Amino acid sequence: MNRVQFRATAWVDSRLLRFEPVLRQPRLRVIITGAEPEALGSVIRLDTARPGLRVSAPLQLEWTDSHREAIIGHAQRTWAEITRECDG
């Protein structure tokens, strides 16, 4: 069985974020890339009209709150691309 590995990246403010799917869940894990990548959290409920961002990095809360809409928007576009490829 071949598993397709899908990853997307996007710049938000001055940070490059990586979005990775979570197996069998409508959710993308969000990682801040760099010399030492850091898990930021997950965008959840991507199969609904009301996705949300769950932050797992307490030191990133202020930055995340300031960029929540951009992070969720990138995740929604990534999710649409993933599901389009799967349905394709």
PDB file of C-alpha atoms in Angstrom:
ATOM      1  CA  MET A   1       0.000   0.000   0.000  1.00  0.00           C
ATOM      2  CA  ASN A   2       1.378   3.401  -1.007  1.00  0.00           C
ATOM      3  CA  ARG A   3       0.703   6.263   1.347  1.00  0.00           C
ATOM      4  CA  VAL A   4       0.684   9.717  -0.117  1.00  0.00           C
ATOM      5  CA  GLN A   5       2.619  12.116   2.069  1.00  0.00           C
ATOM      6  CA  PHE A   6       1.168  15.591   1.742  1.00  0.00           C
ATOM      7  CA  ARG A   7       2.738  18.689   3.206  1.00  0.00           C
ATOM      8  CA  ALA A   8       2.143  22.333   2.505  1.00  0.00           C
ATOM      9  CA  THR A   9       3.960  25.437   3.671  1.00  0.00           C
ATOM     10  CA  ALA A  10       2.914  29.062   3.932  1.00  0.00           C
ATOM     11  CA  TRP A  11       4.459  32.264   5.209  1.00  0.00           C
ATOM     12  CA  VAL A  12       2.484  33.978   7.944  1.00  0.00           C
ATOM     13  CA  ASP A  13       4.025  37.228   9.096  1.00  0.00           C
ATOM     14  CA  SER A  14       7.740  36.311   9.106  1.00  0.00           C
ATOM     15  CA  ARG A  15       7.300  32.631   9.986  1.00  0.00           C
ATOM     16  CA  LEU A  16       7.197  29.691   7.631  1.00  0.00           C
ATOM     17  CA  LEU A  17       4.502  27.265   8.748  1.00  0.00           C
ATOM     18  CA  ARG A  18       4.189  23.650   7.653  1.00  0.00           C
ATOM     19  CA  PHE A  19       0.749  22.017   7.484  1.00  0.00           C
ATOM     20  CA  GLU A  20       0.534  18.237   7.781  1.00  0.00           C
ATOM     21  CA  PRO A  21      -2.597  16.066   7.715  1.00  0.00           C
ATOM     22  CA  VAL A  22      -3.508  13.858  10.651  1.00  0.00           C
ATOM     23  CA  LEU A  23      -4.529  10.379   9.543  1.00  0.00           C
ATOM     24  CA  ARG A  24      -8.302   9.846   9.373  1.00  0.00           C
ATOM     25  CA  GLN A  25      -9.121  13.230  10.931  1.00  0.00           C
ATOM     26  CA  PRO A  26     -10.312  16.517   9.381  1.00  0.00           C
ATOM     27  CA  ARG A  27      -7.369  18.272  10.989  1.00  0.00           C
ATOM     28  CA  LEU A  28      -3.979  19.658  10.011  1.00  0.00           C
ATOM     29  CA  ARG A  29      -1.018  19.839  12.358  1.00  0.00           C
ATOM     30  CA  VAL A  30       0.771  23.198  12.173  1.00  0.00           C
ATOM     31  CA  ILE A  31       4.521  23.382  12.705  1.00  0.00           C
ATOM     32  CA  ILE A  32       6.744  26.456  12.811  1.00  0.00           C
ATOM     33  CA  THR A  33       9.726  25.555  10.632  1.00  0.00           C
ATOM     34  CA  GLY A  34      13.274  26.655  11.231  1.00  0.00           C
ATOM     35  CA  ALA A  35      16.484  25.380  12.780  1.00  0.00           C
ATOM     36  CA  GLU A  36      14.423  23.751  15.527  1.00  0.00           C
ATOM     37  CA  PRO A  37      10.858  23.136  14.294  1.00  0.00           C
ATOM     38  CA  GLU A  38       8.169  23.713  16.900  1.00  0.00           C
ATOM     39  CA  ALA A  39       4.656  22.292  16.921  1.00  0.00           C
ATOM     40  CA  LEU A  40       2.277  25.240  17.036  1.00  0.00           C
ATOM     41  CA  GLY A  41      -0.929  23.196  17.265  1.00  0.00           C
ATOM     42  CA  SER A  42      -3.697  22.037  14.947  1.00  0.00           C
ATOM     43  CA  VAL A  43      -6.456  23.463  12.816  1.00  0.00           C
ATOM     44  CA  ILE A  44      -9.459  21.272  13.553  1.00  0.00           C
ATOM     45  CA  ARG A  45     -12.967  20.740  12.126  1.00  0.00           C
ATOM     46  CA  LEU A  46     -11.786  21.385   8.573  1.00  0.00           C
ATOM     47  CA  ASP A  47     -14.779  19.434   7.281  1.00  0.00           C
ATOM     48  CA  THR A  48     -17.160  22.063   8.723  1.00  0.00           C
ATOM     49  CA  ALA A  49     -17.922  25.726   8.133  1.00  0.00           C
ATOM     50  CA  ARG A  50     -16.336  26.593  11.499  1.00  0.00           C
ATOM     51  CA  PRO A  51     -12.745  25.346  11.698  1.00  0.00           C
ATOM     52  CA  GLY A  52     -10.804  26.226  14.810  1.00  0.00           C
ATOM     53  CA  LEU A  53      -7.198  26.593  15.866  1.00  0.00           C
ATOM     54  CA  ARG A  54      -5.945  24.712  18.915  1.00  0.00           C
ATOM     55  CA  VAL A  55      -2.574  25.966  20.123  1.00  0.00           C
ATOM     56  CA  SER A  56      -0.225  23.551  21.870  1.00  0.00           C
ATOM     57  CA  ALA A  57       2.677  26.009  22.253  1.00  0.00           C
ATOM     58  CA  PRO A  58       1.843  28.340  25.163  1.00  0.00           C
ATOM     59  CA  LEU A  59       4.697  30.712  24.348  1.00  0.00           C
ATOM     60  CA  GLN A  60       3.163  31.268  20.898  1.00  0.00           C
ATOM     61  CA  LEU A  61      -0.344  32.260  22.084  1.00  0.00           C
ATOM     62  CA  GLU A  62       0.017  36.003  21.540  1.00  0.00           C
ATOM     63  CA  TRP A  63       1.488  35.614  18.042  1.00  0.00           C
ATOM     64  CA  THR A  64      -1.108  32.985  17.158  1.00  0.00           C
ATOM     65  CA  ASP A  65      -3.996  35.173  18.319  1.00  0.00           C
ATOM     66  CA  SER A  66      -2.718  37.972  16.070  1.00  0.00           C
ATOM     67  CA  HIS A  67      -2.524  35.631  13.042  1.00  0.00           C
ATOM     68  CA  ARG A  68      -5.384  33.197  13.703  1.00  0.00           C
ATOM     69  CA  GLU A  69      -7.374  34.095  10.566  1.00  0.00           C
ATOM     70  CA  ALA A  70      -4.347  33.731   8.273  1.00  0.00           C
ATOM     71  CA  ILE A  71      -3.365  30.366   9.787  1.00  0.00           C
ATOM     72  CA  ILE A  72      -6.891  28.984   9.510  1.00  0.00           C
ATOM     73  CA  GLY A  73      -7.220  30.355   5.959  1.00  0.00           C
ATOM     74  CA  HIS A  74      -4.030  28.599   4.835  1.00  0.00           C
ATOM     75  CA  ALA A  75      -5.209  25.401   6.510  1.00  0.00           C
ATOM     76  CA  GLN A  76      -8.579  25.582   4.732  1.00  0.00           C
ATOM     77  CA  ARG A  77      -6.909  26.001   1.346  1.00  0.00           C
ATOM     78  CA  THR A  78      -4.535  23.132   2.104  1.00  0.00           C
ATOM     79  CA  TRP A  79      -7.434  20.921   3.235  1.00  0.00           C
ATOM     80  CA  ALA A  80      -9.347  21.725   0.031  1.00  0.00           C
ATOM     81  CA  GLU A  81      -6.319  20.682  -2.027  1.00  0.00           C
ATOM     82  CA  ILE A  82      -5.894  17.454  -0.051  1.00  0.00           C
ATOM     83  CA  THR A  83      -9.536  16.466  -0.360  1.00  0.00           C
ATOM     84  CA  ARG A  84      -9.584  17.395  -4.060  1.00  0.00           C
ATOM     85  CA  GLU A  85      -6.606  15.053  -4.640  1.00  0.00           C
ATOM     86  CA  CYS A  86      -8.299  12.263  -2.676  1.00  0.00           C
ATOM     87  CA  ASP A  87     -11.620  12.667  -4.487  1.00  0.00           C
ATOM     88  CA  GLY A  88      -9.874  13.185  -7.795  1.00  0.00           C
TER      89      GLY A  88
END
